[in-house]
mmCIF file with all atom_site columns, C-alpha atoms in Angstrom:
data_model
loop_
_atom_site.group_PDB
_atom_site.id
_atom_site.type_symbol
_atom_site.label_atom_id
_atom_site.label_alt_id
_atom_site.label_comp_id
_atom_site.label_asym_id
_atom_site.label_entity_id
_atom_site.label_seq_id
_atom_site.pdbx_PDB_ins_code
_atom_site.Cartn_x
_atom_site.Cartn_y
_atom_site.Cartn_z
_atom_site.occupancy
_atom_site.B_iso_or_equiv
_atom_site.pdbx_formal_charge
_atom_site.auth_seq_id
_atom_site.auth_comp_id
_atom_site.auth_asym_id
_atom_site.auth_atom_id
_atom_site.pdbx_PDB_model_num
ATOM 1  C CA . UNK A 1 1  ? -14.039 13.611  7.548   1.00 66.00 ? 1  UNK A CA 1
ATOM 2  C CA . UNK A 1 2  ? -14.768 10.976  4.897   1.00 72.00 ? 2  UNK A CA 1
ATOM 3  C CA . UNK A 1 3  ? -18.045 10.002  6.557   1.00 73.00 ? 3  UNK A CA 1
ATOM 4  C CA . UNK A 1 4  ? -19.155 13.619  6.795   1.00 76.00 ? 4  UNK A CA 1
ATOM 5  C CA . UNK A 1 5  ? -18.716 14.030  3.027   1.00 74.00 ? 5  UNK A CA 1
ATOM 6  C CA . UNK A 1 6  ? -21.717 11.811  2.382   1.00 74.00 ? 6  UNK A CA 1
ATOM 7  C CA . UNK A 1 7  ? -20.046 10.569  -0.803  1.00 79.00 ? 7  UNK A CA 1
ATOM 8  C CA . UNK A 1 8  ? -20.080 6.763   -1.029  1.00 81.00 ? 8  UNK A CA 1
ATOM 9  C CA . UNK A 1 9  ? -16.957 6.707   -3.229  1.00 82.00 ? 9  UNK A CA 1
ATOM 10 C CA . UNK A 1 10 ? -15.013 8.712   -0.651  1.00 82.00 ? 10 UNK A CA 1
ATOM 11 C CA . UNK A 1 11 ? -16.213 6.573   2.253   1.00 86.00 ? 11 UNK A CA 1
ATOM 12 C CA . UNK A 1 12 ? -15.378 3.289   0.502   1.00 87.00 ? 12 UNK A CA 1
ATOM 13 C CA . UNK A 1 13 ? -12.086 4.683   -0.768  1.00 86.00 ? 13 UNK A CA 1
ATOM 14 C CA . UNK A 1 14 ? -11.122 5.692   2.745   1.00 87.00 ? 14 UNK A CA 1
ATOM 15 C CA . UNK A 1 15 ? -11.621 2.102   3.892   1.00 89.00 ? 15 UNK A CA 1
ATOM 16 C CA . UNK A 1 16 ? -9.358  0.875   1.075   1.00 88.00 ? 16 UNK A CA 1
ATOM 17 C CA . UNK A 1 17 ? -6.722  3.478   1.975   1.00 87.00 ? 17 UNK A CA 1
ATOM 18 C CA . UNK A 1 18 ? -6.712  2.280   5.591   1.00 89.00 ? 18 UNK A CA 1
ATOM 19 C CA . UNK A 1 19 ? -5.992  -1.276  4.440   1.00 89.00 ? 19 UNK A CA 1
ATOM 20 C CA . UNK A 1 20 ? -3.312  -0.072  2.030   1.00 84.00 ? 20 UNK A CA 1
ATOM 21 C CA . UNK A 1 21 ? -1.613  1.759   4.876   1.00 87.00 ? 21 UNK A CA 1
ATOM 22 C CA . UNK A 1 22 ? -1.834  -1.206  7.238   1.00 89.00 ? 22 UNK A CA 1
ATOM 23 C CA . UNK A 1 23 ? -0.551  -3.771  4.740   1.00 86.00 ? 23 UNK A CA 1
ATOM 24 C CA . UNK A 1 24 ? 2.008   -1.453  3.163   1.00 83.00 ? 24 UNK A CA 1
ATOM 25 C CA . UNK A 1 25 ? 3.601   -0.486  6.452   1.00 85.00 ? 25 UNK A CA 1
ATOM 26 C CA . UNK A 1 26 ? 3.527   -4.094  7.698   1.00 87.00 ? 26 UNK A CA 1
ATOM 27 C CA . UNK A 1 27 ? 6.000   -5.038  4.955   1.00 83.00 ? 27 UNK A CA 1
ATOM 28 C CA . UNK A 1 28 ? 8.818   -2.973  6.513   1.00 85.00 ? 28 UNK A CA 1
ATOM 29 C CA . UNK A 1 29 ? 9.071   -5.018  9.740   1.00 86.00 ? 29 UNK A CA 1
ATOM 30 C CA . UNK A 1 30 ? 8.909   -8.199  7.667   1.00 82.00 ? 30 UNK A CA 1
ATOM 31 C CA . UNK A 1 31 ? 11.917  -6.937  5.704   1.00 79.00 ? 31 UNK A CA 1
ATOM 32 C CA . UNK A 1 32 ? 13.733  -6.161  8.942   1.00 79.00 ? 32 UNK A CA 1
ATOM 33 C CA . UNK A 1 33 ? 13.091  -9.721  10.128  1.00 81.00 ? 33 UNK A CA 1
ATOM 34 C CA . UNK A 1 34 ? 14.920  -10.967 7.012   1.00 77.00 ? 34 UNK A CA 1
ATOM 35 C CA . UNK A 1 35 ? 18.245  -9.553  8.239   1.00 75.00 ? 35 UNK A CA 1
ATOM 36 C CA . UNK A 1 36 ? 20.867  -12.142 9.263   1.00 74.00 ? 36 UNK A CA 1
ATOM 37 C CA . UNK A 1 37 ? 20.195  -13.415 12.755  1.00 76.00 ? 37 UNK A CA 1
ATOM 38 C CA . UNK A 1 38 ? 16.497  -12.579 12.693  1.00 75.00 ? 38 UNK A CA 1
ATOM 39 C CA . UNK A 1 39 ? 13.533  -14.915 12.484  1.00 76.00 ? 39 UNK A CA 1
ATOM 40 C CA . UNK A 1 40 ? 12.907  -14.724 8.708   1.00 75.00 ? 40 UNK A CA 1
ATOM 41 C CA . UNK A 1 41 ? 16.553  -14.831 7.604   1.00 71.00 ? 41 UNK A CA 1
ATOM 42 C CA . UNK A 1 42 ? 16.899  -17.399 4.826   1.00 71.00 ? 42 UNK A CA 1
ATOM 43 C CA . UNK A 1 43 ? 13.243  -17.104 3.839   1.00 69.00 ? 43 UNK A CA 1
ATOM 44 C CA . UNK A 1 44 ? 14.173  -16.608 0.195   1.00 65.00 ? 44 UNK A CA 1
ATOM 45 C CA . UNK A 1 45 ? 16.236  -19.803 -0.060  1.00 62.00 ? 45 UNK A CA 1
ATOM 46 C CA . UNK A 1 46 ? 18.154  -20.376 -3.253  1.00 59.00 ? 46 UNK A CA 1
ATOM 47 C CA . UNK A 1 47 ? 17.998  -16.749 -4.390  1.00 60.00 ? 47 UNK A CA 1
ATOM 48 C CA . UNK A 1 48 ? 21.262  -15.154 -5.467  1.00 60.00 ? 48 UNK A CA 1
ATOM 49 C CA . UNK A 1 49 ? 21.607  -11.905 -3.549  1.00 58.00 ? 49 UNK A CA 1
ATOM 50 C CA . UNK A 1 50 ? 25.217  -11.078 -4.448  1.00 57.00 ? 50 UNK A CA 1
ATOM 51 C CA . UNK A 1 51 ? 24.562  -7.363  -5.030  1.00 62.00 ? 51 UNK A CA 1
ATOM 52 C CA . UNK A 1 52 ? 21.583  -6.813  -2.757  1.00 65.00 ? 52 UNK A CA 1
ATOM 53 C CA . UNK A 1 53 ? 19.770  -8.506  0.083   1.00 73.00 ? 53 UNK A CA 1
ATOM 54 C CA . UNK A 1 54 ? 16.266  -9.834  0.676   1.00 74.00 ? 54 UNK A CA 1
ATOM 55 C CA . UNK A 1 55 ? 15.777  -6.803  2.913   1.00 77.00 ? 55 UNK A CA 1
ATOM 56 C CA . UNK A 1 56 ? 16.330  -4.498  -0.068  1.00 81.00 ? 56 UNK A CA 1
ATOM 57 C CA . UNK A 1 57 ? 13.761  -6.474  -2.031  1.00 80.00 ? 57 UNK A CA 1
ATOM 58 C CA . UNK A 1 58 ? 11.199  -6.266  0.787   1.00 82.00 ? 58 UNK A CA 1
ATOM 59 C CA . UNK A 1 59 ? 11.767  -2.538  1.232   1.00 85.00 ? 59 UNK A CA 1
ATOM 60 C CA . UNK A 1 60 ? 11.426  -1.894  -2.508  1.00 87.00 ? 60 UNK A CA 1
ATOM 61 C CA . UNK A 1 61 ? 8.148   -3.806  -2.572  1.00 86.00 ? 61 UNK A CA 1
ATOM 62 C CA . UNK A 1 62 ? 6.929   -1.860  0.451   1.00 86.00 ? 62 UNK A CA 1
ATOM 63 C CA . UNK A 1 63 ? 7.921   1.437   -1.162  1.00 89.00 ? 63 UNK A CA 1
ATOM 64 C CA . UNK A 1 64 ? 6.061   0.536   -4.355  1.00 88.00 ? 64 UNK A CA 1
ATOM 65 C CA . UNK A 1 65 ? 2.932   -0.460  -2.433  1.00 84.00 ? 65 UNK A CA 1
ATOM 66 C CA . UNK A 1 66 ? 3.048   2.608   -0.207  1.00 86.00 ? 66 UNK A CA 1
ATOM 67 C CA . UNK A 1 67 ? 3.768   5.176   -2.893  1.00 90.00 ? 67 UNK A CA 1
ATOM 68 C CA . UNK A 1 68 ? 2.422   3.905   -6.203  1.00 92.00 ? 68 UNK A CA 1
ATOM 69 C CA . UNK A 1 69 ? -0.463  1.871   -4.825  1.00 88.00 ? 69 UNK A CA 1
ATOM 70 C CA . UNK A 1 70 ? -1.568  4.543   -2.391  1.00 87.00 ? 70 UNK A CA 1
ATOM 71 C CA . UNK A 1 71 ? -1.437  7.161   -5.151  1.00 91.00 ? 71 UNK A CA 1
ATOM 72 C CA . UNK A 1 72 ? -3.550  4.983   -7.435  1.00 91.00 ? 72 UNK A CA 1
ATOM 73 C CA . UNK A 1 73 ? -6.135  4.531   -4.688  1.00 89.00 ? 73 UNK A CA 1
ATOM 74 C CA . UNK A 1 74 ? -6.312  8.297   -4.136  1.00 90.00 ? 74 UNK A CA 1
ATOM 75 C CA . UNK A 1 75 ? -6.635  8.850   -7.900  1.00 94.00 ? 75 UNK A CA 1
ATOM 76 C CA . UNK A 1 76 ? -9.417  6.254   -8.099  1.00 90.00 ? 76 UNK A CA 1
ATOM 77 C CA . UNK A 1 77 ? -11.286 7.892   -5.221  1.00 88.00 ? 77 UNK A CA 1
ATOM 78 C CA . UNK A 1 78 ? -11.001 11.294  -6.873  1.00 90.00 ? 78 UNK A CA 1
ATOM 79 C CA . UNK A 1 79 ? -12.278 9.960   -10.208 1.00 92.00 ? 79 UNK A CA 1
ATOM 80 C CA . UNK A 1 80 ? -15.200 8.142   -8.564  1.00 87.00 ? 80 UNK A CA 1
ATOM 81 C CA . UNK A 1 81 ? -16.127 11.098  -6.368  1.00 85.00 ? 81 UNK A CA 1
ATOM 82 C CA . UNK A 1 82 ? -15.994 13.467  -9.341  1.00 87.00 ? 82 UNK A CA 1
ATOM 83 C CA . UNK A 1 83 ? -18.181 11.163  -11.433 1.00 87.00 ? 83 UNK A CA 1
ATOM 84 C CA . UNK A 1 84 ? -20.687 10.872  -8.578  1.00 80.00 ? 84 UNK A CA 1
ATOM 85 C CA . UNK A 1 85 ? -20.832 14.651  -8.164  1.00 79.00 ? 85 UNK A CA 1
ATOM 86 C CA . UNK A 1 86 ? -21.297 15.175  -11.911 1.00 82.00 ? 86 UNK A CA 1
ATOM 87 C CA . UNK A 1 87 ? -24.231 12.756  -12.031 1.00 82.00 ? 87 UNK A CA 1
ATOM 88 C CA . UNK A 1 88 ? -25.783 14.581  -9.063  1.00 77.00 ? 88 UNK A CA 1
ATOM 89 C CA . UNK A 1 89 ? -25.522 17.908  -10.881 1.00 77.00 ? 89 UNK A CA 1
ATOM 90 C CA . UNK A 1 90 ? -26.885 16.564  -14.178 1.00 64.00 ? 90 UNK A CA 1
#
C-alpha cells in the first residue's frame, strides 16, 4: 500500500514504522526475561526496586516506544507527505 502511493515520504516512513514495531515489541520479551529465575534477572544490579520491579521499568519503556514513538512517526509521515503533495500542486 505504501509503495503504491508513489510518495517517497510515505515509503520511507513505512520502513521506519516497521523498525519501530520490531524494536518496540522486542522490549516486552526482554522485560519478561528480567523476572526472577529468568536469564536476565539481576541485570539492573544495584537498583532499588522496593516499589516496582525491573520488569515494570522495561514494560513502561516499551509502552512509551510503542505508543508515543509510533505516534510521532505517523505524525512525521503525515506532515512530510502533506508537504510533498502541496509542493506538487504549487
